[in-house]
Short mmCIF file of C-alpha atoms in Angstrom, two decimals:
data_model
loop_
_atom_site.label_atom_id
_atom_site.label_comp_id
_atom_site.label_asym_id
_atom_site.label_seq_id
_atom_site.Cartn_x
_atom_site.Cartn_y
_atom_site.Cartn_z
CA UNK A 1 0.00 0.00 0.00
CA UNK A 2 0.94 3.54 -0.68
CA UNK A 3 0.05 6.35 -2.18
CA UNK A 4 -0.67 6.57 -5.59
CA UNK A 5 0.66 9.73 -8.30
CA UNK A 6 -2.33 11.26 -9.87
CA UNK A 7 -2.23 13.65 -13.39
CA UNK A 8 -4.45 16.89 -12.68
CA UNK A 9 -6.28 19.48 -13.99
CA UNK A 10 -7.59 22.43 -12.74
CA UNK A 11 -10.58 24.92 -13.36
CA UNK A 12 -11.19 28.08 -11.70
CA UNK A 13 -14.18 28.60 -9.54
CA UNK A 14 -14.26 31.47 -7.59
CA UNK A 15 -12.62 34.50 -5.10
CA UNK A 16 -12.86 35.78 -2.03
CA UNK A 17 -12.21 39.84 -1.92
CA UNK A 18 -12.25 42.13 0.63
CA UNK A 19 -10.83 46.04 0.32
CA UNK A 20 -7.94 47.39 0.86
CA UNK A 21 -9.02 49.80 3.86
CA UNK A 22 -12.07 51.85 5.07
CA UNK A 23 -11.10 54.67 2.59
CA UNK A 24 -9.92 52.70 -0.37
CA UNK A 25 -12.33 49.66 -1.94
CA UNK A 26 -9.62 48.17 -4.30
CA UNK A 27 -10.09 44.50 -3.92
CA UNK A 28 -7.81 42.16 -2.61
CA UNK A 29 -8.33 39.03 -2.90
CA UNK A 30 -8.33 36.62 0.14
CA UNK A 31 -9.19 33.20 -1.43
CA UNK A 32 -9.20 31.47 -4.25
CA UNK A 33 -11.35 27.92 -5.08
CA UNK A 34 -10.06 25.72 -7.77
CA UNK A 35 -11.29 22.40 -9.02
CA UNK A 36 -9.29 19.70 -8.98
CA UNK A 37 -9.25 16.86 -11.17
CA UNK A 38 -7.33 13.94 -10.27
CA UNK A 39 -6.58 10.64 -12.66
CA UNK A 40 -4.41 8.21 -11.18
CA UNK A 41 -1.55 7.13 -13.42
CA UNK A 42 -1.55 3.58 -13.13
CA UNK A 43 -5.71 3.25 -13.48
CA UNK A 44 -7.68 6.06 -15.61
CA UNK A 45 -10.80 4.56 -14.33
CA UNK A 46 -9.70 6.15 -11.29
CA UNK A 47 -10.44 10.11 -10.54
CA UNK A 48 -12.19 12.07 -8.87
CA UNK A 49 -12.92 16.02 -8.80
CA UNK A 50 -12.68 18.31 -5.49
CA UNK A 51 -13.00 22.29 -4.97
CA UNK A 52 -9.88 23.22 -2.93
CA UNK A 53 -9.37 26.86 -1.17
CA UNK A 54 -6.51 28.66 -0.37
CA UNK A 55 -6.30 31.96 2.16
CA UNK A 56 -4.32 35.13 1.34
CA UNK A 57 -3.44 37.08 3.93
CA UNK A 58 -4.04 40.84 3.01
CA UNK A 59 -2.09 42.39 5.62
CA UNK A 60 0.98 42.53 4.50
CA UNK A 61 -0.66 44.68 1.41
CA UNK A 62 -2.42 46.65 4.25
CA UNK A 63 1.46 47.36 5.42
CA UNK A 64 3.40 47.21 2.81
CA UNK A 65 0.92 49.00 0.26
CA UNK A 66 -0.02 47.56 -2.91
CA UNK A 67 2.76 45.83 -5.21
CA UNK A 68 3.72 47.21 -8.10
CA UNK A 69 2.70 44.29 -10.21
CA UNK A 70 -0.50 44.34 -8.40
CA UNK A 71 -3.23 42.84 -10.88
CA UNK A 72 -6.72 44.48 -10.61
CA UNK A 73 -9.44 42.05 -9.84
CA UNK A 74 -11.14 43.03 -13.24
CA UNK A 75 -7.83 42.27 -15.20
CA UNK A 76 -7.52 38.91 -13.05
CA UNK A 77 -7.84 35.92 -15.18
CA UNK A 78 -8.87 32.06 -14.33
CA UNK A 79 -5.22 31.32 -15.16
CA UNK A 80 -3.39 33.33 -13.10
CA UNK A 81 -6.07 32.13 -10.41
CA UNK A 82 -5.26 28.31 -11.07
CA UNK A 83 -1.61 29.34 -11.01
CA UNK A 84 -1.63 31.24 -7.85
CA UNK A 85 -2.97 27.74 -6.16
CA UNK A 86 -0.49 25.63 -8.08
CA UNK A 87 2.01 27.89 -6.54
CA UNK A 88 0.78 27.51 -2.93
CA UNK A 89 -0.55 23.45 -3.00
CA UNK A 90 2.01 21.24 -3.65
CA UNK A 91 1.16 18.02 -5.79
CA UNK A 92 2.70 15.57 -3.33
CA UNK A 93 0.37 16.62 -0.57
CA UNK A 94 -2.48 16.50 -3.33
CA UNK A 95 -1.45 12.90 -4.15
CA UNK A 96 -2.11 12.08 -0.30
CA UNK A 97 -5.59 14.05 -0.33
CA UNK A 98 -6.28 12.11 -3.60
CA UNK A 99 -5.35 8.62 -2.66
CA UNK A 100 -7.36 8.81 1.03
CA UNK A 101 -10.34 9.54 -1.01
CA UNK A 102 -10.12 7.53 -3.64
CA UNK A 103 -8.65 4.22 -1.89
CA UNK A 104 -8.79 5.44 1.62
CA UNK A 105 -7.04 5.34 4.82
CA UNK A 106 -4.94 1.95 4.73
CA UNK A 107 -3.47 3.51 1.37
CA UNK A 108 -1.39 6.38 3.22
CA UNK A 109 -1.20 4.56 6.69
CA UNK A 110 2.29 3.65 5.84
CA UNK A 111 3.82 7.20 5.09
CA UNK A 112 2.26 8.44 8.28
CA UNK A 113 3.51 5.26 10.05
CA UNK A 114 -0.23 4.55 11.82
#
């Protein structure tokens, strides 16, 4: 038993925005939702699709001010979304989260040594 390497995909589903300050509504986003798709590698029959979040912390825009290569929530596109998660969730934790699910438990019992 162990766990298994999955391809992916990924589709943009949503943000989470919240202003800047009480004087100035630029948006910045807080969270981003992206599905998921995972195959596994050694059976296509295999996969499964799950929404996964990840949570910005705005304060250090609050302190810092905005970036200069700050991108406007207008201008923001799906891929630079998807891309900001990729960045963030690494695919080795994703192949635990995707082998639990799929085969469960007994499957990553022996990296966590339960």
């Amino acid at each position: 038993m162990a766990v298994h390497n999955f391809n992916y995909t990924y589709a943009y589903v949503g943000i989470h925005t919240t202003p800047l300050s009480q004087n100035d509504d630029t948006a910045i986003v807080t969270e981003v939702t992206v599905a998921v798709t995972a195959v596994d590698q050694a059976d296509s029959s295999k996969t499964l699709t799950e929404n996964f979040s990840q949570v910005f912390s705005p304060f250090s825009i609050q302190d810092d001010g905005i970036p200069g290569d700050f991108i406007q929530v207008a201008s923001l596109t799906n891929a630079q979304v998807i891309n900001w998660y990729k960045a963030i969730e690494d695919e080795d934790k994703l192949n635990i989260v995707f082998t639990w699910k799929i085969y469960g438990p007994a499957e990553v019992d022996t990296i966590t040594g339960d």
